[in-house]
Amino acid sequence: MPIPLPAPRSAPTPAPGSPVAPAYADLTKALPALTVTELDSAVELPATDGWVTAAALAAGGTAMDTFLAWDDEQVLRDNGRQGRPDVIASFGLHRYAWPACLLFTAPWFLHRRVPRLPVTHVSYDRTRGPMNFAVHPTTFACLPDDPAAAHPDARPVPDEEALRAELREAVAEHMEPLLASFGPRMRRRGRALWGMITDEVVEGLWYVAELLGEHEKRRAEHALDLLLPGTTKPYVGSPAFRVLRGPSGEPLPTRDRISCCMYYTLDPDDTCPSCPRTCDSVRIAKLTAAAAS
């Protein structure tokens, strides 16, 4: 959970919206804890007063140390014990990557538009609330019949599969330098890191779609199955959605995560319902309790 802080400080002044701005507005409407501010290219991305650029995180060093110190303090405060350095780094990457993947998946899912946002175009701040981004909009992919296809920054692609490929490439372009920076601190590499990003892509959009209603949740499941069929490197595995049955036969939607968040190192009895370490009987108990509450 975020560390309680005083009243919010000044935030960047937004620029006129790009063609993906409506999707970011819809995202914030569904998930008010996440905000995305688009800045004019002439305005520098914020990098002080709680903000850190994605490029600085990719470079490691002091920016990464400061970023992970937040997670270290939070774990010590909330759990009464120090987290292992590799676990703290895993928490830090998750808390960045989960919302960062929505910068790409939300415009794709909601408006069939895929922005390109390399690390040099994104800044992040979690000190004003859970998740705040400032971005420099660049080009975006869209379908030929999109009204925005005539926009100077548009890159029309022929069909839905080509748009899915653009999404996979855009997320990978953003995340690859960050994984190179976080990976050694996490003591993970290659398949393990990309398995984590696969989970972030799936679970972030699945969560937001559920906020939009049952129909949108089901539509997101279908869209994610097509996006990540299990053969799209560098991603690992598929969304692996499935339905368990509760004590009265009620359906309990779940999925099989590829990666583990490592929270069990702090509390072995508190695992996620979709964790690969959690057996189905425990999943059913957890999901049934969550539904009842």
Tab-separated table of N, CA and C in Angstrom, residues 146-281:
chain	number	residue	atom	x	y	z
A	146	ASP	N	-10.128	3.559	-38.906
A	146	ASP	CA	-10.174	4.413	-37.719
A	146	ASP	C	-10.251	5.875	-38.168
A	147	PRO	N	-11.152	6.679	-37.587
A	147	PRO	CA	-11.214	8.104	-37.944
A	147	PRO	C	-9.893	8.832	-37.716
A	148	ALA	N	-9.046	8.296	-36.824
A	148	ALA	CA	-7.761	8.934	-36.544
A	148	ALA	C	-6.663	8.496	-37.508
A	149	ALA	N	-6.990	7.658	-38.487
A	149	ALA	CA	-5.967	7.137	-39.405
A	149	ALA	C	-5.315	8.240	-40.235
A	150	ALA	N	-6.000	9.373	-40.397
A	150	ALA	CA	-5.437	10.490	-41.162
A	150	ALA	C	-4.561	11.399	-40.313
A	151	HIS	N	-4.485	11.131	-39.026
A	151	HIS	CA	-3.660	11.965	-38.137
A	151	HIS	C	-2.186	11.839	-38.527
A	152	PRO	N	-1.411	12.919	-38.450
A	152	PRO	CA	-0.005	12.847	-38.866
A	152	PRO	C	0.830	11.843	-38.082
A	153	ASP	N	0.416	11.503	-36.855
A	153	ASP	CA	1.177	10.530	-36.063
A	153	ASP	C	0.661	9.101	-36.220
A	154	ALA	N	-0.378	8.921	-37.036
A	154	ALA	CA	-0.971	7.590	-37.189
A	154	ALA	C	-0.130	6.711	-38.108
A	155	ARG	N	-0.100	5.421	-37.776
A	155	ARG	CA	0.530	4.412	-38.631
A	155	ARG	C	-0.497	3.288	-38.834
A	156	PRO	N	-1.350	3.432	-39.862
A	156	PRO	CA	-2.364	2.405	-40.078
A	156	PRO	C	-1.738	1.045	-40.403
A	157	VAL	N	-2.335	0.001	-39.846
A	157	VAL	CA	-1.912	-1.370	-40.131
A	157	VAL	C	-3.102	-2.110	-40.722
A	158	PRO	N	-2.865	-3.189	-41.466
A	158	PRO	CA	-3.950	-3.759	-42.272
A	158	PRO	C	-5.092	-4.419	-41.520
A	159	ASP	N	-4.816	-5.043	-40.362
A	159	ASP	CA	-5.887	-5.812	-39.721
A	159	ASP	C	-5.633	-5.962	-38.224
A	160	GLU	N	-6.536	-6.679	-37.563
A	160	GLU	CA	-6.462	-6.837	-36.111
A	160	GLU	C	-5.203	-7.577	-35.664
A	161	GLU	N	-4.804	-8.601	-36.419
A	161	GLU	CA	-3.596	-9.329	-36.017
A	161	GLU	C	-2.364	-8.439	-36.123
A	162	ALA	N	-2.314	-7.596	-37.138
A	162	ALA	CA	-1.196	-6.654	-37.254
A	162	ALA	C	-1.209	-5.662	-36.092
A	163	LEU	N	-2.406	-5.282	-35.651
A	163	LEU	CA	-2.503	-4.363	-34.516
A	163	LEU	C	-2.046	-5.054	-33.229
A	164	ARG	N	-2.392	-6.336	-33.086
A	164	ARG	CA	-1.907	-7.089	-31.923
A	164	ARG	C	-0.384	-7.181	-31.934
A	165	ALA	N	0.188	-7.386	-33.113
A	165	ALA	CA	1.644	-7.439	-33.215
A	165	ALA	C	2.264	-6.099	-32.815
A	166	GLU	N	1.619	-5.004	-33.207
A	166	GLU	CA	2.101	-3.680	-32.810
A	166	GLU	C	2.078	-3.530	-31.291
A	167	LEU	N	1.021	-4.041	-30.658
A	167	LEU	CA	0.918	-3.943	-29.206
A	167	LEU	C	2.035	-4.736	-28.536
A	168	ARG	N	2.244	-5.956	-28.990
A	168	ARG	CA	3.317	-6.767	-28.406
A	168	ARG	C	4.668	-6.078	-28.557
A	169	GLU	N	4.907	-5.496	-29.714
A	169	GLU	CA	6.184	-4.823	-29.965
A	169	GLU	C	6.324	-3.558	-29.117
A	170	ALA	N	5.240	-2.803	-28.973
A	170	ALA	CA	5.297	-1.553	-28.213
A	170	ALA	C	5.586	-1.821	-26.739
A	171	VAL	N	4.921	-2.826	-26.162
A	171	VAL	CA	5.176	-3.169	-24.760
A	171	VAL	C	6.603	-3.666	-24.589
A	172	ALA	N	7.051	-4.529	-25.507
A	172	ALA	CA	8.412	-5.065	-25.410
A	172	ALA	C	9.456	-3.960	-25.551
A	173	GLU	N	9.222	-3.013	-26.452
A	173	GLU	CA	10.158	-1.899	-26.628
A	173	GLU	C	10.304	-1.111	-25.330
A	174	HIS	N	9.204	-0.904	-24.638
A	174	HIS	CA	9.254	-0.142	-23.392
A	174	HIS	C	9.882	-0.951	-22.259
A	175	MET	N	9.521	-2.223	-22.151
A	175	MET	CA	9.919	-3.006	-20.995
A	175	MET	C	11.329	-3.580	-21.085
A	176	GLU	N	11.836	-3.828	-22.276
A	176	GLU	CA	13.133	-4.509	-22.398
A	176	GLU	C	14.258	-3.793	-21.651
A	177	PRO	N	14.445	-2.477	-21.828
A	177	PRO	CA	15.520	-1.821	-21.070
A	177	PRO	C	15.277	-1.807	-19.565
A	178	LEU	N	14.032	-1.829	-19.147
A	178	LEU	CA	13.731	-1.876	-17.716
A	178	LEU	C	14.061	-3.251	-17.139
A	179	LEU	N	13.787	-4.302	-17.895
A	179	LEU	CA	14.125	-5.641	-17.426
A	179	LEU	C	15.637	-5.810	-17.320
A	180	ALA	N	16.375	-5.185	-18.229
A	180	ALA	CA	17.833	-5.254	-18.156
A	180	ALA	C	18.346	-4.592	-16.885
A	181	SER	N	17.632	-3.597	-16.383
A	181	SER	CA	18.020	-2.887	-15.163
A	181	SER	C	17.531	-3.589	-13.905
A	182	PHE	N	16.260	-3.991	-13.889
A	182	PHE	CA	15.702	-4.655	-12.712
A	182	PHE	C	16.202	-6.098	-12.562
A	183	GLY	N	16.399	-6.780	-13.677
A	183	GLY	CA	16.693	-8.211	-13.656
A	183	GLY	C	17.809	-8.638	-12.723
A	184	PRO	N	18.992	-8.026	-12.807
A	184	PRO	CA	20.075	-8.445	-11.905
A	184	PRO	C	19.734	-8.265	-10.431
A	185	ARG	N	18.980	-7.229	-10.110
A	185	ARG	CA	18.597	-7.012	-8.709
A	185	ARG	C	17.570	-8.052	-8.263
A	186	MET	N	16.775	-8.530	-9.202
A	186	MET	CA	15.762	-9.541	-8.896
A	186	MET	C	16.329	-10.954	-8.912
A	187	ARG	N	17.543	-11.102	-9.410
A	187	ARG	CA	18.174	-12.410	-9.609
A	187	ARG	C	17.338	-13.278	-10.555
A	188	ARG	N	16.749	-12.603	-11.537
A	188	ARG	CA	15.994	-13.303	-12.573
A	188	ARG	C	16.478	-12.821	-13.935
A	189	ARG	N	16.222	-13.601	-14.932
A	189	ARG	CA	16.562	-13.181	-16.282
A	189	ARG	C	15.646	-13.866	-17.296
A	190	GLY	N	15.787	-13.462	-18.538
A	190	GLY	CA	15.126	-14.115	-19.654
A	190	GLY	C	13.682	-14.488	-19.439
A	191	ARG	N	13.422	-15.793	-19.492
A	191	ARG	CA	12.066	-16.324	-19.444
A	191	ARG	C	11.319	-15.894	-18.179
A	192	ALA	N	12.003	-15.894	-17.031
A	192	ALA	CA	11.337	-15.521	-15.780
A	192	ALA	C	10.871	-14.074	-15.815
A	193	LEU	N	11.693	-13.180	-16.359
A	193	LEU	CA	11.319	-11.762	-16.431
A	193	LEU	C	10.172	-11.543	-17.411
A	194	TRP	N	10.254	-12.176	-18.571
A	194	TRP	CA	9.194	-11.986	-19.557
A	194	TRP	C	7.905	-12.693	-19.151
A	195	GLY	N	8.016	-13.739	-18.340
A	195	GLY	CA	6.817	-14.341	-17.776
A	195	GLY	C	6.099	-13.358	-16.876
A	196	MET	N	6.877	-12.584	-16.120
A	196	MET	CA	6.289	-11.573	-15.249
A	196	MET	C	5.592	-10.497	-16.070
A	197	ILE	N	6.214	-10.050	-17.154
A	197	ILE	CA	5.588	-9.024	-17.990
A	197	ILE	C	4.331	-9.568	-18.660
A	198	THR	N	4.350	-10.827	-19.059
A	198	THR	CA	3.142	-11.442	-19.623
A	198	THR	C	2.004	-11.364	-18.613
A	199	ASP	N	2.303	-11.679	-17.359
A	199	ASP	CA	1.287	-11.580	-16.309
A	199	ASP	C	0.792	-10.147	-16.126
A	200	GLU	N	1.696	-9.185	-16.183
A	200	GLU	CA	1.287	-7.778	-15.989
A	200	GLU	C	0.356	-7.327	-17.118
A	201	VAL	N	0.677	-7.713	-18.356
A	201	VAL	CA	-0.175	-7.370	-19.495
A	201	VAL	C	-1.585	-7.934	-19.297
A	202	VAL	N	-1.639	-9.200	-18.921
A	202	VAL	CA	-2.935	-9.880	-18.782
A	202	VAL	C	-3.720	-9.343	-17.589
A	203	GLU	N	-3.095	-9.309	-16.429
A	203	GLU	CA	-3.860	-9.015	-15.217
A	203	GLU	C	-4.271	-7.548	-15.119
A	204	GLY	N	-3.446	-6.644	-15.651
A	204	GLY	CA	-3.830	-5.242	-15.632
A	204	GLY	C	-5.088	-4.996	-16.453
A	205	LEU	N	-5.098	-5.486	-17.688
A	205	LEU	CA	-6.262	-5.265	-18.548
A	205	LEU	C	-7.469	-6.042	-18.049
A	206	TRP	N	-7.263	-7.252	-17.573
A	206	TRP	CA	-8.372	-8.062	-17.045
A	206	TRP	C	-9.035	-7.351	-15.875
A	207	TYR	N	-8.231	-6.751	-15.016
A	207	TYR	CA	-8.769	-6.036	-13.852
A	207	TYR	C	-9.579	-4.816	-14.286
A	208	VAL	N	-9.022	-4.020	-15.187
A	208	VAL	CA	-9.725	-2.818	-15.641
A	208	VAL	C	-11.006	-3.188	-16.374
A	209	ALA	N	-10.953	-4.221	-17.207
A	209	ALA	CA	-12.146	-4.642	-17.938
A	209	ALA	C	-13.250	-5.088	-16.986
A	210	GLU	N	-12.865	-5.748	-15.889
A	210	GLU	CA	-13.865	-6.160	-14.910
A	210	GLU	C	-14.555	-4.952	-14.283
A	211	LEU	N	-13.808	-3.860	-14.088
A	211	LEU	CA	-14.405	-2.638	-13.560
A	211	LEU	C	-15.444	-2.063	-14.521
A	212	LEU	N	-15.282	-2.364	-15.809
A	212	LEU	CA	-16.192	-1.847	-16.827
A	212	LEU	C	-17.434	-2.718	-17.005
A	213	GLY	N	-17.457	-3.882	-16.364
A	213	GLY	CA	-18.635	-4.733	-16.453
A	213	GLY	C	-18.309	-6.137	-16.919
A	214	GLU	N	-19.233	-7.055	-16.662
A	214	GLU	CA	-19.009	-8.462	-16.981
A	214	GLU	C	-18.770	-8.687	-18.471
A	215	HIS	N	-19.523	-7.980	-19.311
A	215	HIS	CA	-19.340	-8.154	-20.755
A	215	HIS	C	-17.929	-7.757	-21.180
A	216	GLU	N	-17.448	-6.640	-20.659
A	216	GLU	CA	-16.109	-6.185	-21.021
A	216	GLU	C	-15.043	-7.126	-20.475
A	217	LYS	N	-15.285	-7.705	-19.307
A	217	LYS	CA	-14.335	-8.681	-18.763
A	217	LYS	C	-14.219	-9.875	-19.703
A	218	ARG	N	-15.340	-10.378	-20.175
A	218	ARG	CA	-15.315	-11.523	-21.100
A	218	ARG	C	-14.668	-11.126	-22.426
A	219	ARG	N	-14.960	-9.927	-22.893
A	219	ARG	CA	-14.337	-9.460	-24.143
A	219	ARG	C	-12.824	-9.353	-23.980
A	220	ALA	N	-12.374	-8.905	-22.806
A	220	ALA	CA	-10.939	-8.799	-22.556
A	220	ALA	C	-10.292	-10.175	-22.536
A	221	GLU	N	-10.956	-11.156	-21.963
A	221	GLU	CA	-10.403	-12.510	-21.937
A	221	GLU	C	-10.183	-13.025	-23.355
A	222	HIS	N	-11.172	-12.809	-24.215
A	222	HIS	CA	-11.039	-13.248	-25.612
A	222	HIS	C	-9.918	-12.487	-26.313
A	223	ALA	N	-9.865	-11.170	-26.110
A	223	ALA	CA	-8.837	-10.351	-26.751
A	223	ALA	C	-7.439	-10.759	-26.285
A	224	LEU	N	-7.291	-11.046	-24.995
A	224	LEU	CA	-5.983	-11.431	-24.459
A	224	LEU	C	-5.570	-12.820	-24.935
A	225	ASP	N	-6.532	-13.725	-25.096
A	225	ASP	CA	-6.211	-15.041	-25.651
A	225	ASP	C	-5.636	-14.910	-27.059
A	226	LEU	N	-6.186	-13.991	-27.840
A	226	LEU	CA	-5.677	-13.767	-29.196
A	226	LEU	C	-4.330	-13.038	-29.174
A	227	LEU	N	-4.170	-12.128	-28.225
A	227	LEU	CA	-2.932	-11.357	-28.133
A	227	LEU	C	-1.746	-12.228	-27.750
A	228	LEU	N	-1.980	-13.146	-26.810
A	228	LEU	CA	-0.887	-13.958	-26.251
A	228	LEU	C	-1.254	-15.440	-26.330
A	229	PRO	N	-1.154	-16.020	-27.531
A	229	PRO	CA	-1.554	-17.423	-27.688
A	229	PRO	C	-0.540	-18.419	-27.134
A	230	GLY	N	0.596	-17.922	-26.626
A	230	GLY	CA	1.595	-18.811	-26.059
A	230	GLY	C	2.803	-19.035	-26.935
A	231	THR	N	2.821	-18.401	-28.102
A	231	THR	CA	3.925	-18.605	-29.059
A	231	THR	C	4.547	-17.285	-29.500
A	232	THR	N	4.332	-16.230	-28.738
A	232	THR	CA	4.751	-14.893	-29.158
A	232	THR	C	5.922	-14.412	-28.314
A	233	LYS	N	7.117	-14.784	-28.701
A	233	LYS	CA	8.303	-14.338	-27.971
A	233	LYS	C	8.455	-12.826	-28.114
A	234	PRO	N	8.994	-12.159	-27.068
A	234	PRO	CA	9.617	-12.717	-25.861
A	234	PRO	C	8.645	-13.103	-24.757
A	235	TYR	N	7.342	-12.943	-25.001
A	235	TYR	CA	6.364	-13.255	-23.968
A	235	TYR	C	6.341	-14.763	-23.715
A	236	VAL	N	5.876	-15.122	-22.524
A	236	VAL	CA	5.940	-16.514	-22.091
A	236	VAL	C	4.542	-16.999	-21.737
A	237	GLY	N	4.095	-18.035	-22.407
A	237	GLY	CA	2.815	-18.612	-22.054
A	237	GLY	C	1.624	-17.816	-22.542
A	238	SER	N	0.458	-18.242	-22.117
A	238	SER	CA	-0.814	-17.642	-22.519
A	238	SER	C	-1.535	-17.112	-21.283
A	239	PRO	N	-2.670	-16.403	-21.470
A	239	PRO	CA	-3.401	-15.901	-20.301
A	239	PRO	C	-3.895	-17.000	-19.364
A	240	ALA	N	-4.156	-18.189	-19.904
A	240	ALA	CA	-4.545	-19.360	-19.094
A	240	ALA	C	-5.755	-19.077	-18.198
A	241	PHE	N	-6.773	-18.488	-18.789
A	241	PHE	CA	-8.022	-18.301	-18.049
A	241	PHE	C	-8.730	-19.642	-17.882
A	242	ARG	N	-9.337	-19.859	-16.742
A	242	ARG	CA	-10.158	-21.052	-16.531
A	242	ARG	C	-11.170	-20.777	-15.421
A	243	VAL	N	-12.094	-21.684	-15.258
A	243	VAL	CA	-13.162	-21.513	-14.271
A	243	VAL	C	-13.156	-22.702	-13.318
A	244	LEU	N	-13.054	-22.408	-12.030
A	244	LEU	CA	-13.201	-23.424	-11.001
A	244	LEU	C	-14.640	-23.400	-10.488
A	245	ARG	N	-15.000	-24.394	-9.705
A	245	ARG	CA	-16.353	-24.463	-9.146
A	245	ARG	C	-16.301	-24.359	-7.634
A	246	GLY	N	-17.147	-23.487	-7.084
A	246	GLY	CA	-17.198	-23.287	-5.649
A	246	GLY	C	-17.957	-24.391	-4.943
A	247	PRO	N	-18.124	-24.288	-3.640
A	247	PRO	CA	-18.790	-25.332	-2.856
A	247	PRO	C	-20.211	-25.642	-3.317
A	248	SER	N	-20.899	-24.639	-3.864
A	248	SER	CA	-22.273	-24.852	-4.343
A	248	SER	C	-22.339	-24.956	-5.859
A	249	GLY	N	-21.193	-25.158	-6.477
A	249	GLY	CA	-21.146	-25.276	-7.928
A	249	GLY	C	-21.045	-23.963	-8.658
A	250	GLU	N	-20.925	-22.857	-7.917
A	250	GLU	CA	-20.848	-21.542	-8.544
A	250	GLU	C	-19.528	-21.383	-9.297
A	251	PRO	N	-19.548	-20.695	-10.443
A	251	PRO	CA	-18.321	-20.502	-11.208
A	251	PRO	C	-17.387	-19.506	-10.530
A	252	LEU	N	-16.106	-19.831	-10.527
A	252	LEU	CA	-15.078	-18.966	-9.942
A	252	LEU	C	-13.988	-18.741	-10.991
A	253	PRO	N	-14.100	-17.646	-11.742
A	253	PRO	CA	-13.093	-17.388	-12.781
A	253	PRO	C	-11.716	-17.162	-12.162
A	254	THR	N	-10.705	-17.725	-12.781
A	254	THR	CA	-9.332	-17.535	-12.341
A	254	THR	C	-8.406	-17.670	-13.549
A	255	ARG	N	-7.118	-17.628	-13.303
A	255	ARG	CA	-6.127	-17.882	-14.340
A	255	ARG	C	-4.889	-18.424	-13.662
A	256	ASP	N	-4.031	-19.025	-14.446
A	256	ASP	CA	-2.776	-19.553	-13.924
A	256	ASP	C	-1.660	-18.573	-14.247
A	257	ARG	N	-1.166	-17.900	-13.212
A	257	ARG	CA	-0.042	-16.988	-13.411
A	257	ARG	C	1.202	-17.759	-13.823
A	258	ILE	N	2.049	-17.095	-14.588
A	258	ILE	CA	3.321	-17.682	-15.000
A	258	ILE	C	4.374	-17.428	-13.939
A	259	SER	N	4.321	-16.254	-13.324
A	259	SER	CA	5.347	-15.845	-12.361
A	259	SER	C	4.766	-15.766	-10.958
A	260	CYS	N	5.659	-15.679	-9.987
A	260	CYS	CA	5.270	-15.511	-8.589
A	260	CYS	C	5.783	-14.158	-8.115
A	261	CYS	N	4.952	-13.431	-7.373
A	261	CYS	CA	5.341	-12.092	-6.917
A	261	CYS	C	6.304	-12.129	-5.735
A	262	MET	N	6.520	-13.310	-5.159
A	262	MET	CA	7.474	-13.512	-4.053
A	262	MET	C	6.948	-13.027	-2.705
A	263	TYR	N	5.658	-12.689	-2.633
A	263	TYR	CA	5.139	-12.232	-1.345
A	263	TYR	C	5.192	-13.340	-0.286
A	264	TYR	N	5.200	-14.581	-0.729
A	264	TYR	CA	5.255	-15.689	0.224
A	264	TYR	C	6.513	-15.643	1.080
A	265	THR	N	7.557	-14.929	0.626
A	265	THR	CA	8.779	-14.822	1.439
A	265	THR	C	8.540	-13.974	2.683
A	266	LEU	N	7.479	-13.176	2.657
A	266	LEU	CA	7.120	-12.361	3.828
A	266	LEU	C	6.027	-13.032	4.649
A	267	ASP	N	5.094	-13.689	3.967
A	267	ASP	CA	3.995	-14.372	4.644
A	267	ASP	C	3.654	-15.631	3.850
A	268	PRO	N	4.194	-16.775	4.235
A	268	PRO	CA	3.990	-18.014	3.464
A	268	PRO	C	2.530	-18.418	3.302
A	269	ASP	N	1.668	-17.968	4.209
A	269	ASP	CA	0.256	-18.363	4.158
A	269	ASP	C	-0.600	-17.435	3.298
A	270	ASP	N	-0.024	-16.354	2.807
A	270	ASP	CA	-0.793	-15.367	2.042
A	270	ASP	C	-0.317	-15.366	0.595
A	271	THR	N	-0.908	-16.215	-0.215
A	271	THR	CA	-0.564	-16.288	-1.630
A	271	THR	C	-1.756	-15.847	-2.471
A	272	CYS	N	-1.495	-15.385	-3.675
A	272	CYS	CA	-2.545	-14.934	-4.579
A	272	CYS	C	-3.356	-16.138	-5.074
A	273	PRO	N	-4.659	-15.969	-5.353
A	273	PRO	CA	-5.450	-17.085	-5.872
A	273	PRO	C	-4.931	-17.636	-7.197
A	274	SER	N	-4.257	-16.799	-7.986
A	274	SER	CA	-3.756	-17.251	-9.288
A	274	SER	C	-2.270	-17.620	-9.254
A	275	CYS	N	-1.656	-17.608	-8.074
A	275	CYS	CA	-0.225	-17.889	-7.941
A	275	CYS	C	0.077	-19.320	-8.364
A	276	PRO	N	1.183	-19.551	-9.059
A	276	PRO	CA	1.537	-20.931	-9.409
A	276	PRO	C	1.824	-21.802	-8.191
A	277	ARG	N	2.016	-21.198	-7.018
A	277	ARG	CA	2.255	-21.943	-5.796
A	277	ARG	C	0.959	-22.360	-5.094
A	278	THR	N	-0.196	-21.882	-5.595
A	278	THR	CA	-1.474	-22.107	-4.921
A	278	THR	C	-2.240	-23.251	-5.584
A	279	CYS	N	-2.564	-24.296	-4.828
A	279	CYS	CA	-3.313	-25.415	-5.383
A	279	CYS	C	-4.784	-25.029	-5.544
A	280	ASP	N	-5.521	-25.819	-6.314
A	280	ASP	CA	-6.900	-25.458	-6.637
A	280	ASP	C	-7.806	-25.417	-5.410
A	281	SER	N	-7.597	-26.287	-4.449
A	281	SER	CA	-8.472	-26.277	-3.265
A	281	SER	C	-8.310	-24.974	-2.488
